[in-house]
mmCIF file of C-alpha atoms in Angstrom:
data_model
loop_
_atom_site.group_PDB
_atom_site.id
_atom_site.type_symbol
_atom_site.label_atom_id
_atom_site.label_comp_id
_atom_site.label_asym_id
_atom_site.label_seq_id
_atom_site.Cartn_x
_atom_site.Cartn_y
_atom_site.Cartn_z
ATOM 1 C CA MET A 1 -55.012 -48.235 -22.366
ATOM 2 C CA THR A 2 -52.177 -47.963 -19.889
ATOM 3 C CA THR A 3 -49.152 -45.806 -20.352
ATOM 4 C CA GLU A 4 -45.917 -46.571 -18.670
ATOM 5 C CA PRO A 5 -44.201 -43.794 -16.782
ATOM 6 C CA THR A 6 -41.182 -42.464 -18.561
ATOM 7 C CA ALA A 7 -37.938 -41.455 -17.000
ATOM 8 C CA PRO A 8 -37.218 -37.747 -17.019
ATOM 9 C CA ALA A 9 -35.294 -36.730 -20.085
ATOM 10 C CA GLN A 10 -31.591 -36.232 -19.548
ATOM 11 C CA PRO A 11 -30.348 -32.858 -20.660
ATOM 12 C CA GLY A 12 -29.020 -32.945 -24.182
ATOM 13 C CA PRO A 13 -25.638 -31.534 -25.113
ATOM 14 C CA ARG A 14 -27.183 -28.168 -25.858
ATOM 15 C CA GLU A 15 -28.997 -27.878 -22.534
ATOM 16 C CA GLY A 16 -26.415 -29.277 -20.114
ATOM 17 C CA ALA A 17 -24.003 -26.366 -19.940
ATOM 18 C CA GLY A 18 -26.354 -23.765 -21.350
ATOM 19 C CA PRO A 19 -27.263 -21.625 -18.330
ATOM 20 C CA ALA A 20 -23.698 -21.332 -17.026
ATOM 21 C CA LEU A 21 -22.293 -20.708 -20.493
ATOM 22 C CA TYR A 22 -24.880 -18.040 -21.257
ATOM 23 C CA ALA A 23 -24.325 -16.395 -17.864
ATOM 24 C CA ALA A 24 -20.555 -16.446 -18.432
ATOM 25 C CA THR A 25 -20.931 -14.908 -21.881
ATOM 26 C CA ILE A 26 -23.232 -12.146 -20.654
ATOM 27 C CA ALA A 27 -21.034 -11.309 -17.658
ATOM 28 C CA MET A 28 -17.910 -11.369 -19.837
ATOM 29 C CA GLY A 29 -19.542 -9.067 -22.362
ATOM 30 C CA LEU A 30 -20.536 -6.636 -19.630
ATOM 31 C CA SER A 31 -16.987 -6.689 -18.237
ATOM 32 C CA ALA A 32 -15.383 -6.153 -21.641
ATOM 33 C CA GLY A 33 -17.799 -3.298 -22.304
ATOM 34 C CA LEU A 34 -17.028 -1.635 -18.993
ATOM 35 C CA TYR A 35 -13.277 -1.726 -19.566
ATOM 36 C CA PHE A 36 -13.730 -0.563 -23.164
ATOM 37 C CA ALA A 37 -15.866 2.381 -21.996
ATOM 38 C CA PHE A 38 -13.033 3.487 -19.725
ATOM 39 C CA ASP A 39 -10.551 3.187 -22.619
ATOM 40 C CA VAL A 40 -12.525 5.198 -25.139
ATOM 41 C CA SER A 41 -14.537 7.681 -23.103
ATOM 42 C CA VAL A 42 -14.034 7.897 -19.330
ATOM 43 C CA MET A 43 -10.254 8.252 -19.217
ATOM 44 C CA PRO A 44 -9.954 10.454 -22.340
ATOM 45 C CA GLY A 45 -12.728 12.655 -20.935
ATOM 46 C CA LEU A 46 -11.029 12.956 -17.572
ATOM 47 C CA ASP A 47 -7.716 13.726 -19.277
ATOM 48 C CA ARG A 48 -9.301 16.905 -20.634
ATOM 49 C CA GLY A 49 -9.854 18.278 -17.145
ATOM 50 C CA ASP A 50 -7.572 19.751 -14.540
ATOM 51 C CA ASP A 51 -5.839 17.728 -11.819
ATOM 52 C CA HIS A 52 -8.447 18.448 -9.153
ATOM 53 C CA THR A 53 -11.323 17.352 -11.386
ATOM 54 C CA TYR A 54 -9.442 14.258 -12.522
ATOM 55 C CA VAL A 55 -8.517 13.065 -9.023
ATOM 56 C CA LEU A 56 -11.934 13.832 -7.544
ATOM 57 C CA ALA A 57 -13.781 12.118 -10.407
ATOM 58 C CA MET A 58 -11.616 8.995 -10.262
ATOM 59 C CA ARG A 59 -12.026 8.792 -6.505
ATOM 60 C CA ASN A 60 -15.796 9.047 -6.929
ATOM 61 C CA ILE A 61 -15.851 6.453 -9.730
ATOM 62 C CA ASN A 62 -13.745 4.047 -7.680
ATOM 63 C CA GLU A 63 -16.063 4.417 -4.693
ATOM 64 C CA ALA A 64 -19.207 4.061 -6.790
ATOM 65 C CA ILE A 65 -18.047 0.938 -8.614
ATOM 66 C CA GLU A 66 -17.594 -0.981 -5.369
ATOM 67 C CA ASN A 67 -21.170 -2.242 -5.264
ATOM 68 C CA GLY A 68 -22.977 -5.557 -5.327
ATOM 69 C CA LEU A 69 -23.942 -5.464 -8.976
ATOM 70 C CA PHE A 70 -20.389 -4.846 -10.127
ATOM 71 C CA GLY A 71 -19.138 -7.573 -7.777
ATOM 72 C CA LEU A 72 -21.713 -9.989 -9.153
ATOM 73 C CA VAL A 73 -20.576 -9.361 -12.721
ATOM 74 C CA PHE A 74 -16.845 -9.224 -11.919
ATOM 75 C CA PHE A 75 -16.736 -12.437 -9.899
ATOM 76 C CA GLY A 76 -19.717 -14.021 -11.653
ATOM 77 C CA ALA A 77 -17.888 -13.959 -14.986
ATOM 78 C CA PHE A 78 -15.083 -15.973 -13.436
ATOM 79 C CA LEU A 79 -17.308 -18.452 -11.608
ATOM 80 C CA ALA A 80 -19.771 -18.984 -14.457
ATOM 81 C CA THR A 81 -16.954 -19.472 -16.971
ATOM 82 C CA GLY A 82 -15.286 -22.087 -14.765
ATOM 83 C CA LEU A 83 -18.598 -23.831 -14.167
ATOM 84 C CA ALA A 84 -19.423 -23.846 -17.885
ATOM 85 C CA ALA A 85 -15.978 -25.200 -18.776
ATOM 86 C CA GLY A 86 -16.328 -27.998 -16.239
ATOM 87 C CA GLN A 87 -19.835 -28.869 -17.394
ATOM 88 C CA LEU A 88 -18.775 -28.936 -21.034
ATOM 89 C CA ARG A 89 -15.919 -31.252 -20.159
ATOM 90 C CA LEU A 90 -18.243 -33.576 -18.232
ATOM 91 C CA LEU A 91 -20.634 -33.628 -21.166
ATOM 92 C CA GLY A 92 -17.801 -34.716 -23.446
ATOM 93 C CA ARG A 93 -17.842 -31.484 -25.420
ATOM 94 C CA ARG A 94 -14.068 -31.287 -25.520
ATOM 95 C CA ALA A 95 -13.684 -28.592 -28.165
ATOM 96 C CA ALA A 96 -16.220 -26.306 -26.506
ATOM 97 C CA ALA A 97 -14.636 -26.978 -23.108
ATOM 98 C CA ARG A 98 -11.192 -25.997 -24.417
ATOM 99 C CA TRP A 99 -12.553 -22.629 -25.548
ATOM 100 C CA ALA A 100 -14.258 -22.100 -22.200
ATOM 101 C CA TRP A 101 -11.025 -23.001 -20.364
ATOM 102 C CA ALA A 102 -9.184 -20.490 -22.570
ATOM 103 C CA ALA A 103 -11.769 -17.849 -21.622
ATOM 104 C CA LEU A 104 -11.263 -18.705 -17.965
ATOM 105 C CA ALA A 105 -7.495 -18.343 -18.285
ATOM 106 C CA LEU A 106 -7.830 -14.984 -20.015
ATOM 107 C CA TYR A 107 -10.293 -13.714 -17.455
ATOM 108 C CA GLY A 108 -8.126 -15.054 -14.647
ATOM 109 C CA GLY A 109 -5.455 -12.732 -16.015
ATOM 110 C CA VAL A 110 -7.931 -9.860 -15.857
ATOM 111 C CA VAL A 111 -8.751 -10.632 -12.223
ATOM 112 C CA ALA A 112 -5.048 -10.865 -11.377
ATOM 113 C CA LEU A 113 -4.204 -7.624 -13.185
ATOM 114 C CA THR A 114 -7.066 -5.848 -11.454
ATOM 115 C CA THR A 115 -5.898 -7.125 -8.071
ATOM 116 C CA VAL A 116 -2.201 -6.407 -8.605
ATOM 117 C CA VAL A 117 -2.301 -3.140 -10.564
ATOM 118 C CA ASN A 118 -5.639 -1.321 -10.764
ATOM 119 C CA VAL A 119 -6.923 -1.795 -7.208
ATOM 120 C CA PRO A 120 -3.638 -0.739 -5.538
ATOM 121 C CA LEU A 121 -3.507 2.332 -7.785
ATOM 122 C CA ASN A 122 -7.112 3.144 -6.880
ATOM 123 C CA ARG A 123 -6.264 2.835 -3.189
ATOM 124 C CA ARG A 124 -3.193 5.071 -3.520
ATOM 125 C CA LEU A 125 -5.268 7.672 -5.317
ATOM 126 C CA ALA A 126 -7.921 7.528 -2.582
ATOM 127 C CA ALA A 127 -5.306 7.769 0.179
ATOM 128 C CA GLY A 128 -3.640 10.799 -1.365
ATOM 129 C CA GLY A 129 -3.835 13.971 0.637
ATOM 130 C CA PRO A 130 -7.200 15.678 0.801
ATOM 131 C CA SER A 131 -5.645 19.139 0.872
ATOM 132 C CA GLY A 132 -6.020 19.583 -2.853
ATOM 133 C CA ALA A 133 -2.735 21.398 -3.265
ATOM 134 C CA ALA A 134 -2.023 21.739 -6.968
ATOM 135 C CA GLY A 135 1.365 20.040 -6.849
ATOM 136 C CA GLU A 136 0.035 17.176 -4.742
ATOM 137 C CA LEU A 137 -2.893 16.538 -7.091
ATOM 138 C CA ALA A 138 -0.630 16.669 -10.132
ATOM 139 C CA ALA A 139 1.697 14.118 -8.498
ATOM 140 C CA LEU A 140 -1.223 11.824 -7.630
ATOM 141 C CA ARG A 141 -2.576 12.041 -11.161
ATOM 142 C CA GLY A 142 0.857 11.548 -12.701
ATOM 143 C CA ALA A 143 1.561 8.388 -10.685
ATOM 144 C CA PHE A 144 -1.891 6.993 -11.448
ATOM 145 C CA THR A 145 -2.826 7.701 -15.052
ATOM 146 C CA ARG A 146 -0.319 5.885 -17.218
ATOM 147 C CA PRO A 147 -0.091 2.564 -15.311
ATOM 148 C CA TRP A 148 -3.852 2.451 -14.701
ATOM 149 C CA THR A 149 -4.812 3.135 -18.319
ATOM 150 C CA ARG A 150 -2.247 0.676 -19.673
ATOM 151 C CA ALA A 151 -3.475 -2.053 -17.343
ATOM 152 C CA ASN A 152 -7.057 -1.241 -18.283
ATOM 153 C CA ALA A 153 -6.261 -1.555 -21.988
ATOM 154 C CA VAL A 154 -4.850 -5.022 -21.309
ATOM 155 C CA ARG A 155 -8.005 -5.887 -19.348
ATOM 156 C CA THR A 156 -10.129 -4.750 -22.285
ATOM 157 C CA LEU A 157 -8.196 -6.904 -24.753
ATOM 158 C CA ALA A 158 -8.176 -9.951 -22.474
ATOM 159 C CA CYS A 159 -11.899 -9.665 -21.694
ATOM 160 C CA THR A 160 -12.723 -9.217 -25.369
ATOM 161 C CA ALA A 161 -10.634 -12.274 -26.240
ATOM 162 C CA ALA A 162 -12.348 -14.229 -23.441
ATOM 163 C CA LEU A 163 -15.727 -13.151 -24.811
ATOM 164 C CA ALA A 164 -14.719 -14.404 -28.263
ATOM 165 C CA CYS A 165 -13.651 -17.721 -26.714
ATOM 166 C CA LEU A 166 -17.018 -18.062 -24.986
ATOM 167 C CA GLY A 167 -18.745 -17.287 -28.273
ATOM 168 C CA ARG A 168 -16.811 -20.121 -29.881
ATOM 169 C CA ALA A 169 -17.708 -22.418 -26.981
ATOM 170 C CA LEU A 170 -21.377 -21.567 -27.508
ATOM 171 C CA THR A 171 -21.042 -22.429 -31.190
ATOM 172 C CA LEU A 172 -19.342 -25.749 -30.488
ATOM 173 C CA ARG A 173 -21.274 -26.958 -27.450
ATOM 174 C CA GLY A 174 -23.934 -28.805 -29.457
ATOM 175 C CA ARG A 175 -21.416 -30.531 -31.671
ATOM 176 C CA ALA A 176 -19.999 -33.942 -30.854
ATOM 177 C CA VAL A 177 -16.410 -32.746 -31.019
#
């Protein structure tokens, strides 16, 4: 009895975009959670302290967050979402691809907001005088807090919306729509 060799199976609609879509969803969830944690715990906790504690803690947080793991998640969410959207489109999963593209647009806004608002504020806070004079620290904190927390709240909402879009893309990716 002879068996003929079979061609390798082509990935089905569920498998084709799966790894990128799952990676995008996980990275987006981690990003949304990070921004949410700042909204509901880190910034309110720092607000309870004095100016010196606030400025020193934010400087330390901003230094600590600049690491490879954060960079992988921050940029990985963008890259994996774009890759998943493109793969879904190529697989003919138009509805799922639209949701992934929406997630990419929302997260693109997060990246832009971070680049235009949060990072420059972080740099200004870091560059502020090291003397620790009370008036100087109060001025640094005053110029930083409101715009940074408002921008972060927008990042939280946009990331959460992008995560919801990716969840919808996951739901739709196996459907022939």
